[in-house]
CSV table of C-alpha atoms in Angstrom, one decimal:
chain,number,residue,atom,x,y,z
A,1,MET,CA,-20.0,11.5,-42.2
A,2,ALA,CA,-20.7,14.6,-40.2
A,3,PRO,CA,-21.5,17.7,-42.1
A,4,THR,CA,-18.4,19.9,-42.5
A,5,SER,CA,-20.5,23.0,-42.0
A,6,GLU,CA,-20.4,22.4,-38.2
A,7,ILE,CA,-17.7,24.1,-36.3
A,8,LEU,CA,-14.9,21.7,-35.6
A,9,THR,CA,-14.3,21.9,-31.9
A,10,ALA,CA,-11.9,19.9,-29.6
A,11,GLU,CA,-15.0,18.4,-27.9
A,12,ARG,CA,-16.4,17.2,-31.3
A,13,ILE,CA,-13.0,15.7,-32.1
A,14,LEU,CA,-12.9,14.0,-28.7
A,15,GLU,CA,-16.4,12.5,-29.2
A,16,ALA,CA,-15.5,11.2,-32.6
A,17,THR,CA,-12.3,9.8,-31.2
A,18,GLU,CA,-14.1,7.9,-28.6
A,19,GLU,CA,-16.4,6.4,-31.2
A,20,VAL,CA,-13.5,5.5,-33.4
A,21,LEU,CA,-11.7,3.9,-30.5
A,22,ARG,CA,-14.9,1.9,-29.7
A,23,ARG,CA,-15.0,0.6,-33.2
A,24,HIS,CA,-11.4,0.0,-34.0
A,25,GLY,CA,-9.7,-0.4,-30.6
A,26,PRO,CA,-6.5,1.6,-29.6
A,27,ALA,CA,-4.1,-0.5,-31.8
A,28,LYS,CA,-5.9,0.3,-35.1
A,29,ALA,CA,-7.6,3.7,-34.5
A,30,THR,CA,-5.9,6.5,-36.4
A,31,VAL,CA,-6.2,10.3,-36.7
A,32,VAL,CA,-7.3,9.7,-40.3
A,33,ASP,CA,-10.2,7.5,-39.0
A,34,VAL,CA,-11.2,10.3,-36.7
A,35,ALA,CA,-11.1,12.9,-39.4
A,36,ARG,CA,-13.1,10.7,-41.7
A,37,ALA,CA,-15.7,10.2,-39.0
A,38,LEU,CA,-15.9,14.0,-38.8
A,39,GLY,CA,-15.9,14.6,-42.5
A,40,VAL,CA,-12.8,16.7,-42.3
A,41,SER,CA,-9.1,16.4,-43.3
A,42,HIS,CA,-6.7,14.9,-40.8
A,43,GLY,CA,-4.8,18.3,-40.8
A,44,SER,CA,-8.0,19.8,-39.3
A,45,VAL,CA,-7.7,17.4,-36.3
A,46,TYR,CA,-4.1,18.1,-36.0
A,47,ARG,CA,-4.8,21.9,-35.7
A,48,HIS,CA,-6.6,21.0,-32.4
A,49,PHE,CA,-4.3,18.2,-31.3
A,50,ARG,CA,-0.7,18.5,-32.5
A,51,THR,CA,0.0,14.7,-32.3
A,52,LYS,CA,-1.9,11.5,-32.1
A,53,ALA,CA,-0.4,11.0,-28.6
A,54,ALA,CA,-1.9,14.4,-27.6
A,55,LEU,CA,-5.3,13.3,-29.0
A,56,ARG,CA,-5.1,10.0,-27.1
A,57,GLU,CA,-4.1,11.7,-24.0
A,58,ALA,CA,-7.0,14.3,-24.2
A,59,VAL,CA,-9.6,11.6,-24.8
A,60,THR,CA,-8.2,9.6,-21.8
A,61,LYS,CA,-8.4,12.7,-19.6
A,62,ARG,CA,-11.9,13.4,-20.7
A,63,TRP,CA,-12.9,9.8,-19.8
A,64,LEU,CA,-11.3,10.1,-16.3
A,65,ASP,CA,-12.7,13.5,-15.7
A,66,ARG,CA,-16.2,12.2,-16.0
A,67,THR,CA,-15.6,10.2,-12.8
A,68,SER,CA,-13.9,13.0,-11.0
A,69,GLY,CA,-16.8,15.3,-11.8
A,70,GLU,CA,-19.4,12.8,-10.5
A,71,LEU,CA,-17.5,12.5,-7.2
A,72,SER,CA,-16.8,16.3,-6.7
A,73,GLY,CA,-20.5,16.8,-6.0
A,74,ILE,CA,-20.3,14.5,-3.0
A,75,VAL,CA,-17.3,16.3,-1.7
A,76,ALA,CA,-19.1,19.7,-1.8
A,77,GLU,CA,-22.2,18.4,0.1
A,78,ASP,CA,-22.8,19.8,3.5
A,79,ARG,CA,-23.6,16.7,5.5
A,80,ASP,CA,-21.9,14.0,7.7
A,81,PRO,CA,-18.4,13.3,6.6
A,82,GLU,CA,-18.7,9.6,7.3
A,83,ALA,CA,-21.7,9.3,5.1
A,84,ARG,CA,-19.9,11.4,2.4
A,85,LEU,CA,-16.9,9.2,2.6
A,86,ARG,CA,-19.0,6.0,2.2
A,87,ASP,CA,-20.9,7.6,-0.6
A,88,TRP,CA,-17.9,8.8,-2.5
A,89,LEU,CA,-16.2,5.4,-2.3
A,90,ALA,CA,-19.4,3.7,-3.3
A,91,THR,CA,-19.9,6.1,-6.2
A,92,LEU,CA,-16.3,5.5,-7.4
A,93,PHE,CA,-16.9,1.8,-7.3
A,94,ALA,CA,-20.2,2.1,-9.1
A,95,ALA,CA,-18.9,4.3,-11.8
A,96,LYS,CA,-16.0,2.0,-12.5
A,97,ARG,CA,-18.3,-1.1,-12.6
A,98,ARG,CA,-20.6,0.8,-14.9
A,99,LYS,CA,-17.9,1.7,-17.2
A,100,ALA,CA,-16.6,-1.9,-17.4
A,101,GLY,CA,-20.0,-3.5,-17.6
A,102,ASP,CA,-21.8,-1.2,-20.0
A,103,ASP,CA,-19.1,-0.9,-22.7
A,104,PRO,CA,-16.5,-3.5,-22.1
A,105,GLU,CA,-14.8,-2.8,-25.4
A,106,LEU,CA,-14.3,0.8,-24.6
A,107,PHE,CA,-13.3,0.0,-21.0
A,108,ALA,CA,-10.6,-2.3,-22.4
A,109,THR,CA,-9.5,0.5,-24.8
A,110,TYR,CA,-9.2,3.0,-22.0
A,111,THR,CA,-7.4,0.6,-19.9
A,112,VAL,CA,-4.7,0.5,-22.7
A,113,LEU,CA,-4.8,4.2,-23.0
A,114,THR,CA,-4.4,4.9,-19.4
A,115,GLY,CA,-1.4,2.7,-19.5
A,116,GLU,CA,0.1,5.0,-22.2
A,117,ASN,CA,-0.7,8.2,-20.3
A,118,GLY,CA,0.9,8.0,-16.9
A,119,THR,CA,0.8,11.8,-16.5
A,120,VAL,CA,-3.0,11.9,-17.1
A,121,VAL,CA,-3.6,9.0,-14.8
A,122,GLY,CA,-1.3,10.5,-12.1
A,123,GLU,CA,-3.2,13.8,-12.3
A,124,HIS,CA,-6.5,11.9,-12.0
A,125,ILE,CA,-5.4,10.0,-8.9
A,126,ALA,CA,-4.1,13.1,-7.4
A,127,ASP,CA,-7.5,14.8,-7.9
A,128,LEU,CA,-9.3,11.9,-6.5
A,129,THR,CA,-7.1,11.7,-3.4
A,130,ALA,CA,-7.4,15.5,-2.9
A,131,GLN,CA,-11.2,15.0,-3.0
A,132,LEU,CA,-10.9,12.3,-0.4
A,133,ALA,CA,-8.6,14.6,1.7
A,134,ARG,CA,-11.3,17.2,1.8
A,135,ILE,CA,-13.8,14.7,3.2
A,136,VAL,CA,-11.3,13.5,5.8
A,137,GLU,CA,-10.4,17.0,6.8
A,138,ALA,CA,-14.1,17.9,7.3
A,139,GLY,CA,-14.4,14.7,9.4
A,140,VAL,CA,-11.5,15.8,11.6
A,141,GLU,CA,-12.9,19.3,12.0
A,142,SER,CA,-16.4,18.0,12.9
A,143,GLY,CA,-14.9,15.5,15.4
A,144,THR,CA,-16.3,12.5,13.3
A,145,PHE,CA,-12.8,11.3,12.7
A,146,ALA,CA,-9.9,11.1,15.2
A,147,ALA,CA,-8.0,14.3,15.9
A,148,GLY,CA,-4.5,14.3,14.6
A,149,THR,CA,-5.5,12.5,11.4
A,150,ASP,CA,-3.4,13.8,8.5
A,151,PRO,CA,-6.0,14.3,5.7
A,152,GLY,CA,-3.5,13.9,2.8
A,153,THR,CA,-1.9,10.7,4.2
A,154,THR,CA,-5.2,9.2,5.1
A,155,ALA,CA,-6.8,10.0,1.8
A,156,ARG,CA,-3.9,8.1,0.0
A,157,ALA,CA,-4.3,5.2,2.4
A,158,LEU,CA,-8.1,5.1,1.8
A,159,PHE,CA,-7.6,5.2,-1.9
A,160,HIS,CA,-5.1,2.4,-1.9
A,161,ALA,CA,-7.0,0.3,0.7
A,162,THR,CA,-10.0,0.3,-1.6
A,163,GLY,CA,-8.1,-0.3,-4.9
A,164,ARG,CA,-9.7,-3.6,-5.4
A,165,PHE,CA,-13.0,-1.8,-5.9
A,166,HIS,CA,-11.8,0.9,-8.5
A,167,ASP,CA,-8.5,-0.1,-10.1
A,168,PRO,CA,-9.2,-1.4,-13.5
A,169,ARG,CA,-6.8,-4.3,-12.9
A,170,TYR,CA,-9.5,-5.8,-10.7
A,171,ALA,CA,-12.4,-5.3,-13.2
A,172,ARG,CA,-13.0,-9.0,-13.7
A,173,GLU,CA,-13.6,-9.5,-10.0
A,174,TRP,CA,-16.2,-6.7,-9.7
A,175,GLU,CA,-19.1,-8.8,-10.7
A,176,GLU,CA,-18.1,-11.9,-8.7
A,177,PRO,CA,-20.6,-13.0,-5.9
A,178,GLY,CA,-19.7,-11.5,-2.6
A,179,THR,CA,-17.9,-8.4,-4.0
A,180,GLU,CA,-20.6,-6.0,-2.6
A,181,ALA,CA,-20.2,-7.6,0.8
A,182,ASP,CA,-16.4,-7.3,0.6
A,183,PHE,CA,-16.7,-3.6,-0.2
A,184,THR,CA,-19.0,-3.1,2.7
A,185,ALA,CA,-16.7,-4.9,5.1
A,186,VAL,CA,-13.6,-2.9,3.9
A,187,MET,CA,-15.7,0.4,4.3
A,188,ASP,CA,-16.8,-0.5,7.8
A,189,LEU,CA,-13.2,-1.4,8.8
A,190,LEU,CA,-11.8,1.9,7.4
A,191,VAL,CA,-14.5,4.0,9.0
A,192,ARG,CA,-13.9,2.3,12.4
A,193,ALA,CA,-10.2,3.0,12.1
A,194,LEU,CA,-10.9,6.7,11.3
A,195,ARG,CA,-13.1,7.1,14.3
A,196,ALA,CA,-10.5,5.6,16.7
């Protein structure tokens, strides 16, 4: 148990929740388990997160935000929009593969939790497509991508066209032979279409 003399913060609770989810899975993990891992009462956890659902939503958001944060740096870079687009999508694919491969139990747990938290997932997808839209917009402004391209519509199309490489429903396919070549072929096709 963690010493109770440490200040109980939302971040500490989320870290403990992730560990409890890793150990017990989403069906069996409880707020009492989280409190026990922290060495506090479950009431202390409820002071930060009013319900078990709110706690699960917060831990899911935290997990998804890690990917968004990693990608936002690519969006902010001052370099060729085509290279940024390729890097952004490759980084998204690599991040999802890493999550699925490095900790399959936790990945499976989060797949369940994201299914429960449609609002959090919707916000995450909106953030990701907004990031893509900024790259597309930079490409249109620089003349790299075709004039008249609507960044928002194009970003959503790019996101959906590459779904096989980042949607958790396809996780089993990510390590199959030829997946990298398929990703490169899709990227090349999409970039050619944007230049037209």
